[in-house]
mmCIF file of C-alpha atoms and ligand atoms in Angstrom:
data_model
loop_
_atom_site.group_PDB
_atom_site.id
_atom_site.type_symbol
_atom_site.label_atom_id
_atom_site.label_comp_id
_atom_site.label_asym_id
_atom_site.label_seq_id
_atom_site.Cartn_x
_atom_site.Cartn_y
_atom_site.Cartn_z
ATOM 1 C CA UNK M 23 -123.057 166.400 178.214
ATOM 2 C CA UNK M 24 -125.498 168.100 175.814
ATOM 3 C CA UNK M 25 -128.782 166.244 175.366
ATOM 4 C CA UNK M 26 -131.164 169.207 175.414
ATOM 5 C CA UNK M 27 -132.903 168.163 172.195
ATOM 6 C CA UNK M 28 -133.421 164.610 173.412
ATOM 7 C CA UNK M 29 -134.962 166.024 176.578
ATOM 8 C CA UNK M 30 -137.460 168.000 174.483
ATOM 9 C CA UNK M 31 -138.415 165.037 172.312
ATOM 10 C CA UNK M 32 -138.112 161.947 174.483
ATOM 11 C CA UNK M 33 -137.859 162.359 178.233
ATOM 12 C CA UNK M 34 -137.706 158.591 178.839
ATOM 13 C CA UNK M 35 -134.552 158.130 176.758
ATOM 14 C CA UNK M 36 -133.058 161.393 178.083
ATOM 15 C CA UNK M 37 -133.500 160.158 181.631
ATOM 16 C CA UNK M 38 -131.724 156.886 180.909
ATOM 17 C CA UNK M 39 -128.828 158.643 179.139
ATOM 18 C CA UNK M 40 -128.406 160.910 182.148
ATOM 19 C CA UNK M 41 -128.516 157.973 184.518
ATOM 20 C CA UNK M 42 -125.999 156.106 182.369
ATOM 21 C CA UNK M 43 -123.696 159.139 182.465
ATOM 22 C CA UNK M 44 -123.930 159.145 186.276
ATOM 23 C CA UNK M 45 -123.288 155.393 186.357
ATOM 24 C CA UNK M 46 -120.146 155.797 184.270
ATOM 25 C CA UNK M 47 -119.028 158.837 186.274
ATOM 26 C CA UNK M 48 -119.406 157.050 189.613
ATOM 27 C CA UNK M 49 -118.125 153.608 188.630
ATOM 28 C CA UNK M 50 -114.622 152.218 188.189
ATOM 29 C CA UNK M 51 -114.810 150.614 184.745
ATOM 30 C CA UNK M 52 -112.623 147.533 184.540
ATOM 31 C CA UNK M 53 -114.328 145.784 181.604
ATOM 32 C CA UNK M 54 -111.210 145.231 179.505
ATOM 33 C CA UNK M 55 -112.949 145.934 176.187
ATOM 34 C CA UNK M 56 -114.482 149.273 177.171
ATOM 35 C CA UNK M 57 -113.100 152.778 177.029
ATOM 36 C CA UNK M 58 -114.164 156.432 177.193
ATOM 37 C CA UNK M 59 -114.040 158.248 173.866
ATOM 38 C CA UNK M 60 -113.052 161.874 173.452
ATOM 39 C CA UNK M 61 -115.814 164.438 173.058
ATOM 40 C CA UNK M 62 -114.568 164.980 169.486
ATOM 41 C CA UNK M 63 -115.208 161.312 168.661
ATOM 42 C CA UNK M 64 -118.632 161.575 170.264
ATOM 43 C CA UNK M 65 -119.547 164.735 168.338
ATOM 44 C CA UNK M 66 -118.718 163.058 165.024
ATOM 45 C CA UNK M 67 -120.831 160.030 166.011
ATOM 46 C CA UNK M 68 -123.821 162.317 166.500
ATOM 47 C CA UNK M 69 -123.263 164.548 163.471
ATOM 48 C CA UNK M 70 -125.230 165.166 160.240
ATOM 49 C CA UNK M 71 -123.164 162.450 158.586
ATOM 50 C CA UNK M 72 -125.706 160.000 159.966
ATOM 51 C CA UNK M 73 -128.114 161.310 157.305
ATOM 52 C CA UNK M 74 -126.016 160.144 154.352
ATOM 53 C CA UNK M 75 -126.167 156.984 152.251
ATOM 54 C CA UNK M 76 -122.815 156.159 150.636
ATOM 55 C CA UNK M 77 -122.790 152.561 149.400
ATOM 56 C CA UNK M 78 -119.576 151.803 147.549
ATOM 57 C CA UNK M 79 -116.080 153.168 148.040
ATOM 58 C CA UNK M 80 -114.854 156.771 148.172
ATOM 59 C CA UNK M 81 -115.273 158.362 144.713
ATOM 60 C CA UNK M 82 -117.063 155.214 143.451
ATOM 61 C CA UNK M 83 -120.456 155.463 145.114
ATOM 62 C CA UNK M 84 -123.925 154.349 144.179
ATOM 63 C CA UNK M 85 -125.421 157.631 145.425
ATOM 64 C CA UNK M 86 -124.813 161.266 144.653
ATOM 65 C CA UNK M 87 -123.862 163.928 147.162
ATOM 66 C CA UNK M 88 -120.943 161.985 148.576
ATOM 67 C CA UNK M 89 -118.181 164.571 148.017
ATOM 68 C CA UNK M 90 -117.668 165.234 151.731
ATOM 69 C CA UNK M 91 -118.058 161.709 153.031
ATOM 70 C CA UNK M 92 -115.600 160.646 150.313
ATOM 71 C CA UNK M 93 -112.941 162.912 151.811
ATOM 72 C CA UNK M 94 -113.777 161.728 155.336
ATOM 73 C CA UNK M 95 -113.637 158.030 154.470
ATOM 74 C CA UNK M 96 -110.417 158.428 152.516
ATOM 75 C CA UNK M 97 -108.842 160.235 155.485
ATOM 76 C CA UNK M 98 -109.922 157.381 157.773
ATOM 77 C CA UNK M 99 -108.419 154.808 155.374
ATOM 78 C CA UNK M 100 -105.128 156.660 155.061
ATOM 79 C CA UNK M 101 -104.846 157.201 158.809
ATOM 80 C CA UNK M 102 -105.510 153.512 159.508
ATOM 81 C CA UNK M 103 -102.891 152.498 156.925
ATOM 82 C CA UNK M 104 -100.277 154.796 158.426
ATOM 83 C CA UNK M 105 -101.036 154.019 162.072
ATOM 84 C CA UNK M 106 -100.974 150.250 161.617
ATOM 85 C CA UNK M 107 -98.447 150.191 158.784
ATOM 86 C CA UNK M 108 -100.681 148.185 156.432
ATOM 87 C CA UNK M 109 -101.140 148.296 152.671
ATOM 88 C CA UNK M 110 -104.940 148.485 152.639
ATOM 89 C CA UNK M 111 -107.668 149.423 155.112
ATOM 90 C CA UNK M 112 -111.419 149.107 154.782
ATOM 91 C CA UNK M 113 -112.982 151.269 157.501
ATOM 92 C CA UNK M 114 -116.599 150.321 156.785
ATOM 93 C CA UNK M 115 -117.166 147.228 158.980
ATOM 94 C CA UNK M 116 -119.849 148.100 161.511
ATOM 95 C CA UNK M 117 -118.192 145.955 164.185
ATOM 96 C CA UNK M 118 -115.279 143.666 164.915
ATOM 97 C CA UNK M 119 -117.437 140.633 164.147
ATOM 98 C CA UNK M 120 -118.123 142.039 160.676
ATOM 99 C CA UNK M 121 -114.461 142.960 160.193
ATOM 100 C CA UNK M 122 -113.710 139.259 160.766
ATOM 101 C CA UNK M 123 -116.653 138.010 158.732
ATOM 102 C CA UNK M 124 -115.355 139.921 155.702
ATOM 103 C CA UNK M 125 -112.070 138.005 155.883
ATOM 104 C CA UNK M 126 -113.879 134.652 156.165
ATOM 105 C CA UNK M 127 -116.125 135.511 153.221
ATOM 106 C CA UNK M 128 -113.170 136.554 151.081
ATOM 107 C CA UNK M 129 -110.606 133.912 152.047
ATOM 108 C CA UNK M 130 -112.767 130.805 152.559
ATOM 109 C CA UNK M 131 -115.531 128.736 151.053
ATOM 110 C CA UNK M 132 -118.246 127.236 153.229
ATOM 111 C CA UNK M 133 -116.864 124.154 155.001
ATOM 112 C CA UNK M 134 -113.199 125.204 154.723
ATOM 113 C CA UNK M 135 -111.012 124.542 157.732
ATOM 114 C CA UNK M 136 -110.109 127.243 160.224
ATOM 115 C CA UNK M 137 -107.902 127.163 163.324
ATOM 116 C CA UNK M 138 -108.470 129.788 166.029
ATOM 117 C CA UNK M 139 -108.170 130.227 169.762
ATOM 118 C CA UNK M 140 -110.917 128.555 171.804
ATOM 119 C CA UNK M 141 -113.422 130.998 173.247
ATOM 120 C CA UNK M 142 -113.137 129.313 176.654
ATOM 121 C CA UNK M 143 -109.363 129.839 176.616
ATOM 122 C CA UNK M 144 -109.524 133.526 175.684
ATOM 123 C CA UNK M 145 -110.416 133.509 171.972
ATOM 124 C CA UNK M 146 -113.397 135.222 170.373
ATOM 125 C CA UNK M 147 -116.800 134.014 169.202
ATOM 126 C CA UNK M 148 -115.864 134.804 165.608
ATOM 127 C CA UNK M 149 -112.688 132.709 165.718
ATOM 128 C CA UNK M 150 -114.560 129.416 165.213
ATOM 129 C CA UNK M 151 -117.066 129.093 168.038
ATOM 130 C CA UNK M 152 -119.710 126.457 167.182
ATOM 131 C CA UNK M 153 -122.538 128.924 167.896
ATOM 132 C CA UNK M 154 -121.144 131.616 165.562
ATOM 133 C CA UNK M 155 -121.033 131.877 161.740
ATOM 134 C CA UNK M 156 -117.308 131.071 161.985
ATOM 135 C CA UNK M 157 -118.044 127.667 163.487
ATOM 136 C CA UNK M 158 -121.429 127.034 161.890
ATOM 137 C CA UNK M 159 -120.392 127.515 158.267
ATOM 138 C CA UNK M 160 -116.712 126.573 158.546
ATOM 139 C CA UNK M 161 -114.906 123.524 159.928
ATOM 140 C CA UNK M 162 -113.239 125.051 162.949
ATOM 141 C CA UNK M 163 -110.623 123.639 165.287
ATOM 142 C CA UNK M 164 -109.274 125.388 168.351
ATOM 143 C CA UNK M 165 -106.080 125.832 170.332
ATOM 144 C CA UNK M 166 -105.842 126.947 173.944
ATOM 145 C CA UNK M 167 -103.398 128.072 176.589
ATOM 146 C CA UNK M 168 -101.113 125.977 178.803
ATOM 147 C CA UNK M 169 -101.035 125.851 182.620
ATOM 148 C CA UNK M 170 -99.106 129.144 182.640
ATOM 149 C CA UNK M 171 -101.870 130.885 180.710
ATOM 150 C CA UNK M 172 -99.670 131.092 177.601
ATOM 151 C CA UNK M 173 -100.279 130.014 174.030
ATOM 152 C CA UNK M 174 -98.317 126.828 173.400
ATOM 153 C CA UNK M 175 -96.985 127.491 169.901
ATOM 154 C CA UNK M 176 -95.942 123.830 169.550
ATOM 155 C CA UNK M 177 -99.568 122.841 170.134
ATOM 156 C CA UNK M 178 -100.740 125.401 167.558
ATOM 157 C CA UNK M 179 -98.258 123.944 165.055
ATOM 158 C CA UNK M 180 -99.314 120.380 165.830
ATOM 159 C CA UNK M 181 -102.992 121.276 165.392
ATOM 160 C CA UNK M 182 -102.264 123.174 162.173
ATOM 161 C CA UNK M 183 -100.367 120.177 160.749
ATOM 162 C CA UNK M 184 -103.187 117.831 161.771
ATOM 163 C CA UNK M 185 -106.142 119.994 160.724
ATOM 164 C CA UNK M 186 -104.573 121.736 157.692
ATOM 165 C CA UNK M 187 -106.619 124.917 158.014
ATOM 166 C CA UNK M 188 -106.931 127.363 155.157
ATOM 167 C CA UNK M 189 -106.991 130.197 157.703
ATOM 168 C CA UNK M 190 -105.235 130.495 161.071
ATOM 169 C CA UNK M 191 -106.652 133.125 163.397
ATOM 170 C CA UNK M 192 -104.574 134.681 166.150
ATOM 171 C CA UNK M 193 -105.549 137.411 168.575
ATOM 172 C CA UNK M 194 -107.752 137.137 171.641
ATOM 173 C CA UNK M 195 -110.380 138.637 173.889
ATOM 174 C CA UNK M 196 -108.816 137.447 177.086
ATOM 175 C CA UNK M 197 -105.081 136.834 176.874
ATOM 176 C CA UNK M 198 -102.596 138.658 179.061
ATOM 177 C CA UNK M 199 -99.314 137.831 177.319
ATOM 178 C CA UNK M 200 -97.522 139.274 174.297
ATOM 179 C CA UNK M 201 -98.626 137.477 171.107
ATOM 180 C CA UNK M 202 -95.731 136.241 168.964
ATOM 181 C CA UNK M 203 -97.094 137.003 165.496
ATOM 182 C CA UNK M 204 -93.921 135.769 163.784
ATOM 183 C CA UNK M 205 -94.383 132.305 165.269
ATOM 184 C CA UNK M 206 -97.944 132.262 163.896
ATOM 185 C CA UNK M 207 -96.606 133.334 160.476
ATOM 186 C CA UNK M 208 -94.069 130.507 160.507
ATOM 187 C CA UNK M 209 -96.818 127.996 161.313
ATOM 188 C CA UNK M 210 -99.073 129.439 158.593
ATOM 189 C CA UNK M 211 -96.229 129.218 156.071
ATOM 190 C CA UNK M 212 -95.392 125.649 157.022
ATOM 191 C CA UNK M 213 -99.011 124.540 156.692
ATOM 192 C CA UNK M 214 -100.009 126.704 153.725
ATOM 193 C CA UNK M 215 -102.592 128.790 155.586
ATOM 194 C CA UNK M 216 -103.580 132.425 155.480
ATOM 195 C CA UNK M 217 -102.926 134.267 158.750
ATOM 196 C CA UNK M 218 -105.473 136.666 160.245
ATOM 197 C CA UNK M 219 -104.551 138.695 163.337
ATOM 198 C CA UNK M 220 -107.524 140.080 165.240
ATOM 199 C CA UNK M 221 -106.017 142.873 167.328
ATOM 200 C CA UNK M 222 -109.335 144.262 168.618
ATOM 201 C CA UNK M 223 -108.211 144.218 172.246
ATOM 202 C CA UNK M 224 -104.651 145.415 171.794
ATOM 203 C CA UNK M 225 -105.118 147.848 168.869
ATOM 204 C CA UNK M 226 -104.298 150.899 170.995
ATOM 205 C CA UNK M 227 -101.177 149.204 172.328
ATOM 206 C CA UNK M 228 -100.101 148.179 168.820
ATOM 207 C CA UNK M 229 -100.768 151.678 167.456
ATOM 208 C CA UNK M 230 -98.562 153.146 170.170
ATOM 209 C CA UNK M 231 -95.776 150.585 169.792
ATOM 210 C CA UNK M 232 -96.513 149.150 173.250
ATOM 211 C CA UNK M 233 -97.202 145.690 171.763
ATOM 212 C CA UNK M 234 -95.497 144.176 168.664
ATOM 213 C CA UNK M 235 -97.428 144.694 165.446
ATOM 214 C CA UNK M 236 -98.773 141.811 163.347
ATOM 215 C CA UNK M 237 -98.557 143.874 160.147
ATOM 216 C CA UNK M 238 -95.298 142.403 158.823
ATOM 217 C CA UNK M 239 -96.649 138.878 159.287
ATOM 218 C CA UNK M 240 -100.418 138.695 158.834
ATOM 219 C CA UNK M 241 -102.308 138.552 155.537
ATOM 220 C CA UNK M 242 -105.270 140.200 157.291
ATOM 221 C CA UNK M 243 -105.374 142.393 160.388
ATOM 222 C CA UNK M 244 -108.778 143.134 161.888
ATOM 223 C CA UNK M 245 -109.760 145.297 164.789
ATOM 224 C CA UNK M 246 -112.531 147.026 166.608
ATOM 225 C CA UNK M 247 -112.097 150.745 167.125
ATOM 226 C CA UNK M 248 -113.693 151.147 170.553
ATOM 227 C CA UNK M 249 -111.462 149.159 172.888
ATOM 228 C CA UNK M 250 -107.895 150.249 173.707
ATOM 229 C CA UNK M 251 -107.926 152.336 170.485
ATOM 230 C CA UNK M 252 -110.548 154.567 172.207
ATOM 231 C CA UNK M 253 -112.701 155.351 169.179
ATOM 232 C CA UNK M 254 -116.374 154.835 168.339
ATOM 233 C CA UNK M 255 -117.935 151.358 168.311
ATOM 234 C CA UNK M 256 -116.942 149.804 164.988
ATOM 235 C CA UNK M 257 -114.456 147.703 163.046
ATOM 236 C CA UNK M 258 -111.690 147.918 160.461
ATOM 237 C CA UNK M 259 -110.402 145.180 158.118
ATOM 238 C CA UNK M 260 -106.816 145.648 156.943
ATOM 239 C CA UNK M 261 -104.817 143.524 154.525
ATOM 240 C CA UNK M 262 -102.002 143.242 152.057
ATOM 241 C CA UNK M 263 -102.603 145.056 148.747
ATOM 242 C CA UNK M 264 -103.149 141.804 146.837
ATOM 243 C CA UNK M 265 -106.306 141.146 148.893
ATOM 244 C CA UNK M 266 -107.651 144.719 148.814
ATOM 245 C CA UNK M 267 -110.269 144.357 146.068
ATOM 246 C CA UNK M 268 -111.521 141.047 147.483
ATOM 247 C CA UNK M 269 -111.838 142.394 151.023
ATOM 248 C CA UNK M 270 -113.652 145.514 149.800
ATOM 249 C CA UNK M 271 -116.114 143.334 147.889
ATOM 250 C CA UNK M 272 -116.606 141.103 150.915
ATOM 251 C CA UNK M 273 -117.477 144.098 153.127
ATOM 252 C CA UNK M 274 -119.782 145.632 150.507
ATOM 253 C CA UNK M 275 -121.843 144.141 148.971
ATOM 254 C CA UNK M 276 -120.803 140.889 150.683
ATOM 255 C CA UNK M 277 -121.949 141.458 154.228
ATOM 256 C CA UNK M 278 -123.064 145.075 154.550
ATOM 257 C CA UNK M 279 -125.067 147.763 152.823
ATOM 258 C CA UNK M 280 -124.573 151.445 153.476
ATOM 259 C CA UNK M 281 -121.532 152.421 155.549
ATOM 260 C CA UNK M 282 -121.999 154.454 158.743
ATOM 261 C CA UNK M 283 -120.223 157.634 157.662
ATOM 262 C CA UNK M 284 -120.764 159.346 161.033
ATOM 263 C CA UNK M 285 -118.942 156.452 162.682
ATOM 264 C CA UNK M 286 -116.280 156.467 159.966
ATOM 265 C CA UNK M 287 -115.648 160.164 160.732
ATOM 266 C CA UNK M 288 -115.378 159.279 164.418
ATOM 267 C CA UNK M 289 -112.949 156.459 163.529
ATOM 268 C CA UNK M 290 -110.853 158.970 161.537
ATOM 269 C CA UNK M 291 -110.696 161.269 164.573
ATOM 270 C CA UNK M 292 -109.752 158.408 166.899
ATOM 271 C CA UNK M 293 -107.020 157.304 164.475
ATOM 272 C CA UNK M 294 -105.719 160.885 164.409
ATOM 273 C CA UNK M 295 -105.756 161.007 168.221
ATOM 274 C CA UNK M 296 -103.953 157.658 168.405
ATOM 275 C CA UNK M 297 -101.153 159.017 166.216
ATOM 276 C CA UNK M 298 -100.322 161.780 168.729
ATOM 277 C CA UNK M 299 -97.420 161.472 171.208
ATOM 278 C CA UNK M 300 -99.857 161.663 174.187
ATOM 279 C CA UNK M 301 -101.468 158.454 173.014
ATOM 280 C CA UNK M 302 -98.153 156.615 173.310
ATOM 281 C CA UNK M 303 -97.909 157.806 176.918
ATOM 282 C CA UNK M 304 -101.509 156.655 177.424
ATOM 283 C CA UNK M 305 -100.846 153.155 176.039
ATOM 284 C CA UNK M 306 -97.737 152.708 178.170
ATOM 285 C CA UNK M 307 -99.740 153.815 181.232
ATOM 286 C CA UNK M 308 -102.491 151.260 180.444
ATOM 287 C CA UNK M 309 -99.890 148.506 180.857
ATOM 288 C CA UNK M 310 -98.306 150.069 183.961
ATOM 289 C CA UNK M 311 -101.764 150.310 185.513
ATOM 290 C CA UNK M 312 -102.612 146.703 184.630
ATOM 291 C CA UNK M 313 -99.344 145.537 186.169
ATOM 292 C CA UNK M 314 -99.940 147.617 189.316
ATOM 293 C CA UNK M 315 -103.428 146.109 189.603
ATOM 294 C CA UNK M 316 -102.136 142.556 189.102
ATOM 295 C CA UNK M 317 -99.326 143.074 191.618
ATOM 296 C CA UNK M 318 -101.749 144.547 194.165
ATOM 297 C CA UNK M 319 -104.123 141.594 193.765
ATOM 298 C CA UNK M 320 -101.315 139.056 194.073
ATOM 299 C CA UNK M 321 -100.016 140.890 197.177
ATOM 300 C CA UNK M 322 -103.484 140.395 198.656
ATOM 301 C CA UNK M 323 -103.148 136.646 198.052
ATOM 302 C CA UNK M 324 -105.225 136.396 194.872
ATOM 303 C CA UNK M 325 -104.384 134.263 191.823
ATOM 304 C CA UNK M 326 -104.050 135.755 188.352
ATOM 305 C CA UNK M 327 -104.182 133.389 185.348
ATOM 306 C CA UNK M 328 -100.603 133.275 184.027
ATOM 307 C CA UNK M 329 -99.295 135.573 186.782
ATOM 308 C CA UNK M 330 -98.140 139.057 185.843
ATOM 309 C CA UNK M 331 -99.890 140.567 182.820
ATOM 310 C CA UNK M 332 -97.949 141.908 179.839
ATOM 311 C CA UNK M 333 -100.776 143.979 178.396
ATOM 312 C CA UNK M 334 -104.000 145.719 179.440
ATOM 313 C CA UNK M 335 -105.877 142.861 181.096
ATOM 314 C CA UNK M 336 -105.810 139.898 183.439
ATOM 315 C CA UNK M 337 -108.144 137.207 184.755
ATOM 316 C CA UNK M 338 -108.635 136.767 188.452
ATOM 317 C CA UNK M 339 -108.852 133.039 189.259
ATOM 318 C CA UNK M 340 -111.305 132.572 192.134
ATOM 319 C CA UNK M 341 -111.132 128.785 192.402
ATOM 320 C CA UNK M 342 -109.048 128.625 195.570
ATOM 321 C CA UNK M 343 -111.498 130.992 197.301
ATOM 322 C CA UNK M 344 -114.438 128.754 196.400
ATOM 323 C CA UNK M 345 -116.233 131.685 194.734
ATOM 324 C CA UNK M 346 -117.646 132.093 191.253
ATOM 325 C CA UNK M 347 -117.087 134.810 188.668
ATOM 326 C CA UNK M 348 -120.817 135.416 188.416
ATOM 327 C CA UNK M 349 -121.281 136.061 192.142
ATOM 328 C CA UNK M 350 -118.103 138.089 192.554
ATOM 329 C CA UNK M 351 -118.785 140.309 189.512
ATOM 330 C CA UNK M 352 -122.099 141.134 191.215
ATOM 331 C CA UNK M 353 -120.300 141.851 194.500
ATOM 332 C CA UNK M 354 -117.863 144.151 192.698
ATOM 333 C CA UNK M 355 -120.800 146.001 191.182
ATOM 334 C CA UNK M 356 -122.054 146.662 194.717
ATOM 335 C CA UNK M 357 -118.770 148.388 195.541
ATOM 336 C CA UNK M 358 -118.825 150.465 192.338
ATOM 337 C CA UNK M 359 -116.514 148.375 190.155
ATOM 338 C CA UNK M 360 -117.754 147.005 186.823
ATOM 339 C CA UNK M 361 -116.098 143.884 185.461
ATOM 340 C CA UNK M 362 -117.239 140.744 183.679
ATOM 341 C CA UNK M 363 -117.256 137.131 184.744
ATOM 342 C CA UNK M 364 -114.950 135.041 182.580
ATOM 343 C CA UNK M 365 -113.917 131.418 182.333
ATOM 344 C CA UNK M 366 -110.432 130.422 183.462
ATOM 345 C CA UNK M 367 -108.567 127.676 181.542
ATOM 346 C CA UNK M 368 -110.165 124.274 182.305
ATOM 347 C CA UNK M 369 -112.919 126.015 184.225
ATOM 348 C CA UNK M 370 -115.079 123.579 186.218
ATOM 349 C CA UNK M 371 -117.971 126.087 186.035
ATOM 350 C CA UNK M 372 -120.182 126.797 183.027
ATOM 351 C CA UNK M 373 -119.630 129.961 180.934
ATOM 352 C CA UNK M 374 -122.715 131.427 182.664
ATOM 353 C CA UNK M 375 -121.158 130.999 186.115
ATOM 354 C CA UNK M 376 -117.367 130.810 185.607
ATOM 355 C CA UNK M 377 -114.504 130.802 188.103
ATOM 356 C CA UNK M 378 -112.913 134.039 186.963
ATOM 357 C CA UNK M 379 -113.291 137.757 186.513
ATOM 358 C CA UNK M 380 -111.601 139.628 183.667
ATOM 359 C CA UNK M 381 -110.143 143.004 184.606
ATOM 360 C CA UNK M 382 -108.691 145.611 182.241
ATOM 361 C CA UNK M 383 -107.314 149.127 182.493
ATOM 362 C CA UNK M 384 -107.952 151.066 179.224
ATOM 363 C CA UNK M 385 -110.975 152.994 180.590
ATOM 364 C CA UNK M 386 -109.583 153.926 184.005
ATOM 365 C CA UNK M 387 -106.315 154.988 182.369
ATOM 366 C CA UNK M 388 -108.266 157.376 180.141
ATOM 367 C CA UNK M 389 -109.712 158.896 183.337
ATOM 368 C CA UNK M 390 -106.190 159.479 184.640
ATOM 369 C CA UNK M 391 -105.795 156.627 187.124
ATOM 370 C CA UNK M 392 -102.151 155.922 187.945
ATOM 371 C CA UNK M 393 -100.349 153.086 189.731
ATOM 372 C CA UNK M 394 -101.203 154.284 193.259
ATOM 373 C CA UNK M 395 -104.890 154.417 192.310
ATOM 374 C CA UNK M 396 -104.655 150.873 190.951
ATOM 375 C CA UNK M 397 -103.108 149.685 194.226
ATOM 376 C CA UNK M 398 -106.183 151.076 196.014
ATOM 377 C CA UNK M 399 -108.481 149.414 193.423
ATOM 378 C CA UNK M 400 -106.712 146.082 194.078
ATOM 379 C CA UNK M 401 -107.325 146.446 197.825
ATOM 380 C CA UNK M 402 -111.002 147.259 197.252
ATOM 381 C CA UNK M 403 -111.434 144.232 194.962
ATOM 382 C CA UNK M 404 -109.678 141.823 197.337
ATOM 383 C CA UNK M 405 -111.556 143.129 200.392
ATOM 384 C CA UNK M 406 -114.888 142.837 198.563
ATOM 385 C CA UNK M 407 -114.192 139.270 197.496
ATOM 386 C CA UNK M 408 -112.892 138.161 200.904
ATOM 387 C CA UNK M 409 -115.822 139.744 202.772
ATOM 388 C CA UNK M 410 -118.531 139.428 200.157
ATOM 389 C CA UNK M 411 -121.307 138.848 202.754
ATOM 390 C CA UNK M 412 -120.453 141.834 204.960
ATOM 391 C CA UNK M 413 -122.902 144.495 203.738
ATOM 392 C CA UNK M 414 -121.462 147.241 205.980
ATOM 393 C CA UNK M 415 -117.954 146.411 204.806
ATOM 394 C CA UNK M 416 -119.129 146.561 201.187
ATOM 395 C CA UNK M 417 -120.714 149.957 201.821
ATOM 396 C CA UNK M 418 -117.371 151.278 203.129
ATOM 397 C CA UNK M 419 -115.621 149.926 200.042
ATOM 398 C CA UNK M 420 -118.232 151.633 197.854
ATOM 399 C CA UNK M 421 -117.286 154.934 199.464
ATOM 400 C CA UNK M 422 -113.605 154.307 198.766
ATOM 401 C CA UNK M 423 -114.293 153.576 195.079
ATOM 402 C CA UNK M 424 -116.448 156.705 194.815
ATOM 403 C CA UNK M 425 -113.532 158.794 196.101
ATOM 404 C CA UNK M 426 -111.361 157.493 193.274
ATOM 405 C CA UNK M 427 -114.084 158.327 190.739
ATOM 406 C CA UNK M 428 -114.369 161.858 192.115
ATOM 407 C CA UNK M 429 -110.589 162.262 191.940
ATOM 408 C CA UNK M 430 -110.712 161.358 188.208
ATOM 409 C CA UNK M 431 -113.886 162.705 186.543
ATOM 410 C CA UNK M 432 -115.044 161.118 183.295
ATOM 411 C CA UNK M 433 -114.722 164.336 181.291
ATOM 412 C CA UNK M 434 -112.685 167.230 182.781
HETATM 413 N N1 LIG T 510 -117.194 141.435 173.738
HETATM 414 C C1 LIG T 510 -115.800 141.767 173.532
HETATM 415 C C2 LIG T 510 -115.001 141.678 174.767
HETATM 416 O O1 LIG T 510 -115.535 142.005 175.818
HETATM 417 O O2 LIG T 510 -113.845 141.312 174.731
HETATM 418 C C3 LIG T 510 -115.219 140.991 172.446
HETATM 419 O O3 LIG T 510 -115.927 141.278 171.274
#
């Protein structure tokens, strides 16, 4: 990792970057939304492109000197279109939240009705949460999951018929089953709604064909680029051609000013990487690893919401152990595993405490973890949770997790 110039200029920041590198190197990262980008993606993120203003679209800018960023942004657009099989892609959204906000701004008027997945059942803040723009400025209703941790499509249909939303949002931040985008399309058609699929979590799986694509069904497909897609932090809004001009206007000047061309270059590289055959192998391995982790945890007597996962993540349900997500995420940190507390369906605990822990495998799969490694990770997690007060036991588990990290360095 080259930070020699930072060291010369700002030793305080340099020290923290070095410490963060060590933390990542020596920790098993199971936060389902995180990943480890390639060095090529990182180089683009830190390149001279950060110096450039380029408001507008490629070849239609408000500033001069854009001839190179035009080529870069157009490449990113074309690669996104090809990879996700969509008619239009705007690669400028700075984040997934902004990718979604652009759709809301284009498709809705303030106060219009929206139907999305409840945050507490695995949805996202921007899908209608009352504390987010999507719930503050729009009339949002929510659907959840049933006792098996699955979306009940009959309930979605019933709510859509009752609420008559102008926009139905599908896609989740914590859902371990395959999403049936066709069923959502049928409900949207029956109720006269637009359909937006937010594939932020599963974008890498969709790109590799390891999860069905929403492209044939959704009017809008949004994503982040830094989760299973393994690119820089950012977003993309994709849509059918008929919405292209409106979405572009919603992104700029609607919600953003100058695009981050260094990040757009990094997105282009990540999209190129995701189109390679190795990426397909990677995406398939993410799922194999998640299933090995889930199986290992269930073999140890732990509950997983909805049982076996079908994608990259799962939620450990700690209720029968009488433990909370907050406490156990802290215990896992002690043994060198990073994960986040998460609510389980009908959680008796508050979102700040929770009864669950979300676990995902995109980052460890990038490091080269395989099924046997995940079986060991499952044993470490279960042992840590069962003996969370045994400091010596936790220290031994920390050594076991460190061995796995040393076996699979962050960057070879
Ligand atoms: N914060 C992200 C996640 O962890 O899933 C969603 O934006």
